[in-house]
Amino acid sequence: MRFWIERLGQLVVLLREVVLSLREIHLTPRLTVVEIEKIGVRSLPVVLLTSLFIGMVSAVQTAYQIRDYVPLDYLGVGIAKAVMIELGPVITGLVVAGRSGAGIAAELGSMRVTEQIDALAVMGINPVRYLVLPRLLAGLISLPMLTILAEFTAIVASAFVAEAILRLPLTLFVQGIRLFFNPLDLMGGLLKSLVFGGVIALMGSFHGYYTEGGAAGVGRATTEAVVSSSVLILAMDYLLGTLIYG
Amino acid sequence: MIRLVNLWKRFGRKEVLRGVSLTIEDGETLAILGKSGTGKTVTLKHILGLLYPDRGEVYVDGLRVDRAGRKELYALRRRFGYVFQGAALFDSMTVYENVALPLVEQKRYRDEEIRARVRQALEMVDLAGTEALYPSELSGGMRKRVGIARAIVHAPEFLLYDEPTAGLDPVTADRINDLMLNLKENLDVTGVMVTHDLRSALRVADRLVLLDEGEVVVDTPVDRILEVTHPAFRQFLEASGIMHGR
Ligand SMILES: Nc1ncnc2c1ncn2[C@@H]1O[C@H](COP(=O)(O)OP(=O)(O)OP(=O)(O)O)[C@@H](O)[C@H]1O
Ligand SMILES: [Mg+2]
């Protein structure tokens, strides 16, 4: 119990430092670009690959689920909405949590145990401004962009499977999406992904920044970053889902 | 002047510092000796607010470090150089970038001046020509010396050395001793060195302190060490071959 209260205290301290370091935000663009490359650009292949398969399987399984009570003409709109509201943001979030959340925690964790974070502080450089803020900004910027690309990929992939395997003409698939498109679906999903980006970067940074106990500690920090950001993503998904669509 | 007053610090169950008091006058160099794990590094980190005491006070030139605001603290840290026990080089940066960082971040220097100072600092530790290498391409002793170059590049008023000669061959160690002596005598640097190397301490320091189980048990000018009767200190002298039996 005491342990958890201490952890929470550390998180609050870190958040406060992040807010205070916003005053020096003009110093971060260069570092942020580097992090966007690591968190965003290098996650692109795995995110696109996952969404490709998500789109393909959605087409097959949704068709099976609705075949007795909904005409197949509505397949496109059903998949598009599921992808924009739920699948796109959540799958992208979980994939990036596993990849970049772990990466952030490992990087900051090893900087902590080799005293590199102390070395920054000694030079008069605020380590939170230098290390955490750029990663947080990069997470907030990267996730919505990755999510849009993931959603596009998933929907295109499902349309192809629908045409090739289920014999649903592409025009019908697209028509359904057009007819029922609601901007709230897209925007709500992107808002979720923004929050997930923040969660991933924050959990990675938090566990890395407060790493203790050498190489073993770095390993622990990495695991904890992935587990906590995955759980938080799903919890926030429910919360935001209720707020936006409930 | 650096003044530590009755510092207490615990980590978890372990009481690491138990009432440490020390004064380091301007222009003086103090050597802190002691067994592994007695709190030498922890003591050093309190001077710059890298760690905060549970009880006690830290003063540098009248500023209460453990109560200082972030602005004062960062301004103070820029007047210090800190040689970390494990060098703490940034592994994503080249040797040049590592040594230049304290200057780059202070934004007071023009590019040519930065280049000149970095070159000079690297020459002082016999590492001219290594600018383009990454820390992973250096030996342990070379890393240590890059750490020293980085600590002195901005000509600080205070230098904190955590085992500056550990892991160096005797010839290189002597070069580093000369360098520390030179900084003290010609640039009037105030220094604190943590060391196991009594030869180095006797060469460079004005005063020796023995830390044992988180307490200062001996505090003596260098020229009076033979008068000290404390058994742990005599053991230290004997083990270092300074004194033979009784
Ligand atoms: N951040 C920390 N968290 C928990 N314990 C710590 C921390 N830093 C130091 N300690 C503990 O405090 C004690 C003193 O550590 P310190 O690093 O000051 O030793 P030292 O005298 O420098 O030893 P050495 O000569 O081996 O470097 C050790 O038992 C260490 O485990
Ligand atoms: Mg130490």
Coordinates of C-alpha atoms and ligand atoms in Angstrom, one line a residue:
Chain A
M1 CA 0.0 0.0 0.0
R2 CA 2.7 2.4 1.1
F3 CA 4.6 1.5 -2.1
W4 CA 1.7 2.5 -4.3
I5 CA 1.2 5.8 -2.5
E6 CA 4.9 6.5 -3.0
R7 CA 4.6 5.6 -6.7
L8 CA 1.6 7.8 -7.2
G9 CA 3.5 10.6 -5.4
Q10 CA 6.4 10.2 -7.8
L11 CA 4.0 10.4 -10.8
V12 CA 2.5 13.6 -9.5
V13 CA 6.0 15.1 -9.0
L14 CA 6.9 14.1 -12.5
L15 CA 3.7 15.6 -14.0
R16 CA 4.3 18.8 -12.1
E17 CA 7.8 19.0 -13.5
V18 CA 6.4 18.4 -17.0
V19 CA 4.0 21.2 -16.6
L20 CA 6.7 23.5 -15.2
S21 CA 9.0 22.6 -18.0
L22 CA 6.4 23.8 -20.5
R23 CA 7.9 27.2 -20.0
E24 CA 11.0 26.0 -21.8
I25 CA 9.0 24.3 -24.6
H26 CA 10.7 26.6 -27.2
L27 CA 13.9 24.6 -26.6
T28 CA 12.4 21.2 -27.5
P29 CA 11.5 21.1 -31.2
R30 CA 14.7 19.5 -32.3
L31 CA 14.6 16.8 -29.6
T32 CA 10.9 16.3 -30.3
V33 CA 11.5 15.6 -34.0
V34 CA 14.1 12.9 -33.1
E35 CA 11.5 11.3 -30.8
I36 CA 8.7 11.5 -33.4
E37 CA 11.1 9.6 -35.7
K38 CA 11.6 6.9 -33.0
I39 CA 8.0 6.7 -31.7
G40 CA 6.1 7.5 -34.9
V41 CA 8.0 6.8 -38.1
R42 CA 9.7 3.6 -36.9
S43 CA 6.4 2.2 -35.6
L44 CA 4.8 2.7 -39.0
P45 CA 5.6 -0.7 -40.5
V46 CA 4.4 -2.8 -37.6
V47 CA 1.3 -0.6 -37.2
L48 CA 0.4 -0.9 -40.9
L49 CA 1.0 -4.6 -40.9
T50 CA -1.3 -5.1 -37.9
S51 CA -4.0 -3.0 -39.4
L52 CA -3.8 -4.8 -42.6
F53 CA -4.7 -8.1 -40.9
I54 CA -7.2 -6.5 -38.6
G55 CA -9.0 -5.1 -41.7
M56 CA -8.9 -8.5 -43.5
V57 CA -10.2 -10.5 -40.5
S58 CA -12.9 -7.9 -39.8
A59 CA -14.4 -8.4 -43.3
V60 CA -14.6 -12.1 -43.0
Q61 CA -15.8 -12.2 -39.4
T62 CA -18.3 -9.3 -39.5
A63 CA -19.8 -10.9 -42.6
Y64 CA -20.3 -14.1 -40.7
Q65 CA -21.7 -12.3 -37.6
I66 CA -24.3 -10.3 -39.5
R67 CA -25.2 -12.7 -42.3
D68 CA -28.6 -13.9 -40.9
Y69 CA -30.0 -10.5 -40.0
V70 CA -28.3 -7.7 -41.8
P71 CA -27.8 -7.3 -45.6
L72 CA -24.2 -7.5 -46.7
D73 CA -24.5 -4.0 -48.2
Y74 CA -24.0 -2.7 -44.7
L75 CA -20.7 -4.5 -44.2
G76 CA -18.6 -1.5 -45.2
V77 CA -20.2 0.9 -42.8
G78 CA -20.1 -1.6 -39.9
I79 CA -16.4 -2.2 -40.3
A80 CA -15.6 1.5 -40.9
K81 CA -17.3 2.5 -37.7
A82 CA -15.7 -0.2 -35.7
V83 CA -12.3 0.7 -37.1
M84 CA -12.7 4.4 -36.5
I85 CA -14.3 4.3 -33.1
E86 CA -12.5 1.4 -31.5
L87 CA -10.1 -0.9 -33.4
G88 CA -7.9 1.8 -35.0
P89 CA -7.1 3.7 -31.9
V90 CA -6.9 0.7 -29.5
I91 CA -4.8 -1.6 -31.7
T92 CA -2.5 1.2 -32.7
G93 CA -2.2 2.2 -29.0
L94 CA -1.4 -1.3 -27.8
V95 CA 1.1 -2.0 -30.6
V96 CA 3.0 1.3 -29.9
A97 CA 2.8 0.7 -26.2
G98 CA 4.6 -2.6 -26.7
R99 CA 7.2 -1.1 -29.0
S100 CA 7.8 2.5 -28.0
G101 CA 6.6 2.4 -24.4
A102 CA 9.1 -0.3 -23.7
G103 CA 11.8 1.6 -25.7
I104 CA 11.3 4.8 -23.8
A105 CA 11.4 3.0 -20.4
A106 CA 14.6 1.1 -21.4
E107 CA 16.3 4.2 -22.7
L108 CA 15.5 6.4 -19.7
G109 CA 16.0 3.6 -17.3
S110 CA 19.6 2.9 -18.4
M111 CA 20.3 6.6 -18.4
R112 CA 19.1 6.7 -14.8
V113 CA 21.2 3.8 -13.6
T114 CA 24.4 5.0 -15.4
E115 CA 23.9 8.5 -13.8
Q116 CA 23.3 10.2 -17.2
I117 CA 20.2 11.8 -15.8
D118 CA 22.3 13.2 -12.9
A119 CA 24.8 14.4 -15.4
L120 CA 22.2 16.4 -17.2
A121 CA 21.1 18.0 -14.0
V122 CA 24.7 18.9 -13.1
M123 CA 25.0 20.8 -16.4
G124 CA 22.1 22.9 -15.4
I125 CA 19.8 21.1 -17.9
N126 CA 16.4 20.1 -16.5
P127 CA 16.2 16.4 -17.3
V128 CA 12.4 16.4 -17.5
R129 CA 12.5 19.2 -20.1
Y130 CA 15.3 17.5 -22.0
L131 CA 14.1 13.9 -21.8
V132 CA 10.4 13.6 -20.9
L133 CA 8.8 16.6 -22.5
P134 CA 10.0 15.7 -26.1
R135 CA 8.8 12.2 -25.7
L136 CA 5.5 13.3 -24.4
L137 CA 5.0 15.7 -27.3
A138 CA 6.1 13.1 -29.7
G139 CA 3.6 10.6 -28.3
L140 CA 0.8 13.1 -28.6
I141 CA 1.7 14.0 -32.1
S142 CA 2.5 10.5 -33.4
L143 CA -0.4 8.5 -32.2
P144 CA -3.3 10.3 -34.0
M145 CA -1.3 10.3 -37.2
L146 CA -0.4 6.6 -36.9
T147 CA -4.0 5.9 -36.1
I148 CA -5.4 7.7 -39.2
L149 CA -3.0 5.7 -41.4
A150 CA -3.9 2.5 -39.6
E151 CA -7.6 3.1 -40.1
F152 CA -7.2 3.8 -43.7
T153 CA -5.2 0.7 -44.2
A154 CA -7.7 -1.5 -42.3
I155 CA -10.7 -0.2 -44.2
V156 CA -9.0 -0.6 -47.6
A157 CA -7.9 -4.1 -46.6
S158 CA -11.4 -5.1 -45.6
A159 CA -12.8 -3.6 -48.8
F160 CA -10.5 -5.8 -50.8
V161 CA -11.3 -9.0 -48.9
A162 CA -15.0 -8.1 -49.2
E163 CA -14.8 -7.9 -52.9
A164 CA -12.4 -10.8 -53.5
I165 CA -13.8 -13.3 -51.1
L166 CA -17.3 -12.2 -50.2
R167 CA -18.2 -11.0 -53.7
L168 CA -19.4 -7.6 -52.3
P169 CA -18.8 -5.0 -55.0
L170 CA -16.5 -2.2 -53.9
T171 CA -19.1 0.5 -54.9
L172 CA -21.6 -1.0 -52.4
F173 CA -18.9 -1.2 -49.7
V174 CA -18.0 2.5 -50.2
Q175 CA -21.5 3.7 -50.6
G176 CA -22.5 2.3 -47.2
I177 CA -19.6 4.1 -45.6
R178 CA -20.5 7.4 -47.3
L179 CA -24.2 7.2 -46.5
F180 CA -23.7 6.7 -42.7
F181 CA -20.4 8.6 -42.2
N182 CA -20.5 10.6 -39.0
P183 CA -17.5 12.9 -38.2
L184 CA -17.9 12.2 -34.5
D185 CA -16.8 8.6 -35.2
L186 CA -13.5 9.7 -36.7
M187 CA -12.9 12.6 -34.2
G188 CA -13.8 10.6 -31.1
G189 CA -11.4 7.9 -32.2
L190 CA -8.6 10.4 -32.8
L191 CA -9.2 12.0 -29.5
K192 CA -8.8 8.6 -27.9
S193 CA -5.5 8.1 -29.8
L194 CA -4.3 11.4 -28.6
V195 CA -4.9 10.3 -25.0
F196 CA -3.3 6.9 -25.7
G197 CA -0.2 8.7 -27.1
G198 CA 0.1 10.6 -23.9
V199 CA -0.4 7.5 -21.7
I200 CA 2.3 5.5 -23.6
A201 CA 4.9 8.3 -23.4
L202 CA 4.1 9.2 -19.8
M203 CA 4.2 5.6 -18.6
G204 CA 7.4 4.8 -20.5
S205 CA 9.0 8.0 -19.2
F206 CA 7.8 7.5 -15.6
H207 CA 9.0 4.0 -15.2
G208 CA 12.3 4.7 -16.9
Y209 CA 12.9 8.0 -15.0
Y210 CA 12.5 6.4 -11.6
T211 CA 14.4 3.2 -12.3
E212 CA 16.3 1.8 -9.4
G213 CA 18.7 -1.1 -9.1
G214 CA 20.9 -1.6 -12.2
A215 CA 20.2 -3.7 -15.2
A216 CA 17.6 -5.7 -13.5
G217 CA 15.8 -2.5 -12.6
V218 CA 15.8 -1.5 -16.3
G219 CA 14.2 -4.8 -17.2
R220 CA 11.5 -4.3 -14.5
A221 CA 10.9 -0.7 -15.7
T222 CA 10.4 -1.9 -19.2
T223 CA 7.9 -4.5 -18.3
E224 CA 6.0 -2.2 -16.0
A225 CA 5.8 0.5 -18.7
V226 CA 4.2 -1.9 -21.2
V227 CA 1.8 -3.5 -18.7
S228 CA 0.7 -0.2 -17.1
S229 CA 0.2 1.6 -20.4
S230 CA -1.7 -1.3 -21.9
V231 CA -4.1 -1.5 -19.0
L232 CA -4.4 2.3 -18.9
I233 CA -5.2 2.4 -22.6
L234 CA -8.1 -0.1 -22.2
A235 CA -9.4 1.7 -19.1
M236 CA -9.2 5.1 -20.8
D237 CA -10.9 3.6 -23.8
Y238 CA -13.9 2.7 -21.7
L239 CA -13.9 6.0 -20.0
L240 CA -13.7 8.0 -23.2
G241 CA -16.1 5.7 -25.0
T242 CA -18.7 6.4 -22.3
L243 CA -18.0 10.1 -22.4
I244 CA -18.1 10.5 -26.2
Y245 CA -20.6 7.9 -27.3
G246 CA -22.4 6.9 -24.1
Chain B
M1 CA 32.7 27.5 0.7
I2 CA 30.8 24.2 0.8
R3 CA 29.3 23.3 4.2
L4 CA 27.4 20.1 5.0
V5 CA 25.7 20.2 8.4
N6 CA 24.6 17.0 10.2
L7 CA 23.2 15.2 7.1
W8 CA 21.0 12.1 7.6
K9 CA 19.8 10.1 4.6
R10 CA 18.1 6.7 4.4
F11 CA 17.2 4.5 1.5
G12 CA 14.4 2.1 2.5
R13 CA 15.6 0.5 5.7
K14 CA 19.2 1.5 5.3
E15 CA 20.5 4.6 7.1
V16 CA 23.2 5.6 4.7
L17 CA 24.3 8.9 6.1
R18 CA 24.3 9.3 9.9
G19 CA 25.1 12.9 10.7
V20 CA 27.8 13.8 8.2
S21 CA 29.2 17.3 8.7
L22 CA 32.0 18.7 6.5
T23 CA 33.3 22.1 5.5
I24 CA 35.4 22.8 2.4
E25 CA 37.0 26.2 2.3
D26 CA 37.5 28.1 -0.9
G27 CA 40.5 27.0 -2.9
E28 CA 40.8 23.9 -0.8
T29 CA 40.6 20.3 -2.0
L30 CA 39.1 17.7 0.4
A31 CA 39.5 13.9 -0.2
I32 CA 36.8 11.6 1.1
L33 CA 38.1 8.1 1.8
G34 CA 36.2 5.1 2.9
K35 CA 35.2 1.6 2.3
S36 CA 32.8 0.7 -0.5
G37 CA 29.2 1.4 0.3
T38 CA 29.8 3.8 3.2
G39 CA 28.0 6.7 1.5
K40 CA 30.8 8.6 -0.3
T41 CA 28.9 9.0 -3.5
V42 CA 25.7 9.8 -1.7
T43 CA 27.5 12.5 0.3
L44 CA 28.8 14.1 -2.9
K45 CA 25.4 14.1 -4.6
H46 CA 23.9 16.1 -1.7
I47 CA 26.2 19.0 -2.5
L48 CA 24.4 19.7 -5.8
G49 CA 20.9 18.8 -4.8
L50 CA 21.0 15.5 -6.8
L51 CA 19.9 13.9 -3.5
Y52 CA 18.1 15.6 -0.6
P53 CA 18.8 14.9 3.0
D54 CA 16.1 13.6 5.4
R55 CA 17.6 15.8 8.0
G56 CA 20.5 18.4 8.0
E57 CA 21.6 21.3 5.8
V58 CA 23.7 21.9 2.7
Y59 CA 25.2 25.3 2.0
V60 CA 27.3 26.5 -0.9
D61 CA 28.5 30.1 -0.6
G62 CA 25.7 30.8 1.8
L63 CA 22.9 29.3 -0.4
R64 CA 20.9 26.7 1.3
V65 CA 21.0 24.0 -1.4
D66 CA 18.4 21.7 0.0
R67 CA 15.9 24.5 0.2
A68 CA 16.9 26.3 -3.0
G69 CA 14.4 27.1 -5.8
R70 CA 15.0 25.5 -9.2
K71 CA 16.4 28.7 -10.7
E72 CA 19.0 29.2 -7.9
L73 CA 19.8 25.5 -8.0
Y74 CA 20.4 25.4 -11.8
A75 CA 22.5 28.6 -11.6
L76 CA 24.5 27.0 -8.8
R77 CA 25.1 23.7 -10.7
R78 CA 26.5 25.6 -13.6
R79 CA 29.4 26.7 -11.4
F80 CA 30.3 23.1 -10.7
G81 CA 31.9 20.3 -12.6
Y82 CA 31.1 16.7 -11.5
V83 CA 33.2 13.7 -12.5
F84 CA 30.9 10.7 -12.1
Q85 CA 32.1 7.4 -10.8
G86 CA 31.0 5.6 -14.0
A87 CA 31.7 8.5 -16.3
A88 CA 28.0 8.9 -17.2
L89 CA 28.7 9.8 -20.8
F90 CA 25.7 10.2 -23.1
D91 CA 25.9 7.1 -25.3
S92 CA 23.8 8.7 -28.1
M93 CA 26.4 11.4 -28.5
T94 CA 30.0 11.5 -29.7
V95 CA 32.9 12.4 -27.4
Y96 CA 32.9 15.9 -28.9
E97 CA 29.1 16.4 -28.3
N98 CA 29.5 15.1 -24.8
V99 CA 32.2 17.5 -23.8
A100 CA 30.5 20.4 -25.7
L101 CA 27.1 19.9 -24.1
P102 CA 27.7 22.0 -21.0
L103 CA 28.8 24.9 -23.2
V104 CA 26.1 24.5 -25.8
E105 CA 23.4 24.5 -23.2
Q106 CA 24.7 27.6 -21.5
K107 CA 24.3 29.5 -24.7
R108 CA 27.0 32.0 -23.7
Y109 CA 29.6 30.8 -26.1
R110 CA 30.2 31.2 -29.8
D111 CA 30.8 28.1 -32.0
E112 CA 34.5 28.7 -32.4
E113 CA 35.0 29.2 -28.7
I114 CA 33.1 26.0 -28.0
R115 CA 35.4 24.1 -30.5
A116 CA 38.5 25.6 -28.9
R117 CA 37.5 24.8 -25.4
V118 CA 36.5 21.3 -26.2
R119 CA 39.8 20.7 -27.9
Q120 CA 41.7 22.1 -25.0
A121 CA 39.8 20.0 -22.4
L122 CA 40.4 16.8 -24.4
E123 CA 44.1 17.7 -24.7
M124 CA 44.3 18.1 -20.9
V125 CA 43.2 14.5 -20.5
D126 CA 45.3 13.2 -23.4
L127 CA 42.4 12.4 -25.6
A128 CA 42.9 14.7 -28.5
G129 CA 41.7 13.1 -31.7
T130 CA 38.9 11.1 -30.2
E131 CA 36.2 13.7 -30.9
A132 CA 34.2 11.6 -33.4
L133 CA 34.1 8.4 -31.4
Y134 CA 31.1 7.2 -29.5
P135 CA 31.4 6.2 -25.8
S136 CA 30.8 2.6 -26.7
E137 CA 34.0 2.7 -28.8
L138 CA 36.2 3.8 -25.8
S139 CA 37.9 1.8 -23.1
G140 CA 36.8 2.3 -19.5
G141 CA 39.7 4.5 -18.6
M142 CA 39.1 6.7 -21.7
R143 CA 35.5 7.1 -20.8
K144 CA 36.5 8.2 -17.4
R145 CA 38.8 10.8 -18.9
V146 CA 36.2 12.1 -21.3
G147 CA 34.0 12.5 -18.1
I148 CA 36.8 14.6 -16.6
A149 CA 37.1 16.7 -19.8
R150 CA 33.3 17.3 -19.7
A151 CA 33.5 18.4 -16.1
I152 CA 36.2 21.0 -16.6
V153 CA 35.3 22.3 -20.0
H154 CA 33.3 25.3 -18.7
A155 CA 36.1 26.2 -16.2
P156 CA 33.9 25.6 -13.1
E157 CA 34.7 27.2 -9.7
F158 CA 34.0 23.9 -7.9
L159 CA 34.9 20.3 -9.0
L160 CA 33.5 17.2 -7.5
Y161 CA 35.4 14.0 -8.4
D162 CA 34.0 10.6 -7.8
E163 CA 37.0 8.3 -7.9
P164 CA 38.7 10.1 -10.7
T165 CA 41.7 7.7 -10.9
A166 CA 39.9 4.4 -10.4
G167 CA 40.5 2.0 -13.3
L168 CA 43.3 4.1 -14.8
D169 CA 46.9 2.7 -15.2
P170 CA 49.4 4.3 -12.8
V171 CA 50.9 6.6 -15.5
T172 CA 47.6 8.0 -16.6
A173 CA 46.4 8.2 -13.0
D174 CA 49.4 10.4 -12.3
R175 CA 48.6 12.6 -15.3
I176 CA 45.1 13.1 -13.8
N177 CA 46.6 13.9 -10.4
D178 CA 48.7 16.5 -12.0
L179 CA 45.7 17.9 -13.8
M180 CA 43.7 18.1 -10.6
L181 CA 46.6 19.8 -8.8
N182 CA 47.0 22.2 -11.6
L183 CA 43.3 23.1 -11.6
K184 CA 43.5 23.7 -7.8
E185 CA 46.7 25.7 -7.8
N186 CA 46.4 27.7 -11.0
L187 CA 42.7 28.2 -11.4
D188 CA 41.9 28.2 -7.7
V189 CA 39.2 25.5 -8.0
T190 CA 37.6 24.3 -4.8
G191 CA 37.5 20.5 -4.9
V192 CA 36.0 17.4 -3.3
M193 CA 37.4 14.1 -4.4
V194 CA 36.1 10.7 -3.4
T195 CA 38.8 8.1 -3.8
H196 CA 40.2 4.8 -2.7
D197 CA 43.6 5.9 -4.0
L198 CA 45.5 7.3 -1.0
R199 CA 48.5 8.2 -3.2
S200 CA 46.3 10.4 -5.3
A201 CA 44.6 11.9 -2.2
L202 CA 48.0 12.7 -0.6
R203 CA 49.2 14.3 -3.8
V204 CA 46.2 16.5 -4.5
A205 CA 44.2 17.1 -1.4
D206 CA 44.8 19.5 1.5
R207 CA 42.6 17.6 3.9
L208 CA 41.5 14.0 4.3
V209 CA 38.2 12.7 5.7
L210 CA 37.4 9.1 6.5
L211 CA 33.8 8.1 6.2
D212 CA 32.7 5.0 7.9
E213 CA 29.2 3.6 8.1
G214 CA 27.8 7.0 7.2
E215 CA 29.8 9.0 9.7
V216 CA 32.9 11.2 9.5
V217 CA 35.3 9.4 11.8
V218 CA 38.5 11.2 10.9
D219 CA 39.0 14.7 9.5
T220 CA 42.7 15.7 9.2
P221 CA 45.1 17.9 7.3
V222 CA 47.2 15.9 4.9
D223 CA 50.5 16.8 6.6
R224 CA 49.3 15.4 9.9
I225 CA 47.9 12.0 8.9
L226 CA 50.6 10.1 10.8
E227 CA 49.3 11.5 14.1
V228 CA 45.8 10.0 13.5
T229 CA 45.1 7.1 15.9
H230 CA 41.7 6.0 14.6
P231 CA 42.1 2.2 13.9
A232 CA 40.2 2.2 10.6
F233 CA 42.3 5.1 9.3
R234 CA 45.5 3.4 10.3
Q235 CA 44.3 0.3 8.5
F236 CA 43.7 2.4 5.5
L237 CA 47.2 3.7 5.6
E238 CA 48.7 0.3 6.1
A239 CA 46.7 -1.2 3.3
S240 CA 47.9 1.5 1.0
G241 CA 51.5 0.9 2.0
I242 CA 52.0 4.3 3.5
M243 CA 52.6 2.9 6.9
H244 CA 54.0 -0.5 7.8
G245 CA 52.6 -2.2 11.0
R246 CA 53.4 -0.3 14.1
Ligands
LIG1 N1 19.4 5.8 -5.1 C1 19.6 4.8 -4.2 N2 18.6 4.0 -3.8 C2 18.8 3.1 -2.8 N3 20.0 2.9 -2.2 C3 21.0 3.6 -2.5 C4 20.9 4.7 -3.5 N4 22.1 5.3 -3.7 C5 22.9 4.6 -2.8 N5 22.3 3.7 -2.1 C6 22.9 2.8 -1.1 O1 23.6 3.7 -0.2 C7 24.8 3.1 0.2 C8 26.0 4.0 0.0 O2 26.1 4.1 -1.4 P1 27.3 5.0 -2.1 O3 27.1 4.9 -3.5 O4 27.4 6.3 -1.5 O5 28.6 4.2 -1.7 P2 30.1 4.6 -1.9 O6 30.7 4.9 -0.6 O7 30.2 5.6 -3.0 O8 30.7 3.2 -2.4 P3 31.7 2.9 -3.6 O9 33.1 3.1 -3.1 O10 31.5 1.4 -3.9 O11 31.3 3.7 -4.7 C9 24.9 1.7 -0.5 O12 24.5 0.7 0.4 C10 23.9 1.9 -1.6 O13 23.3 0.6 -1.9
MG2 MG 30.6 5.6 -4.9

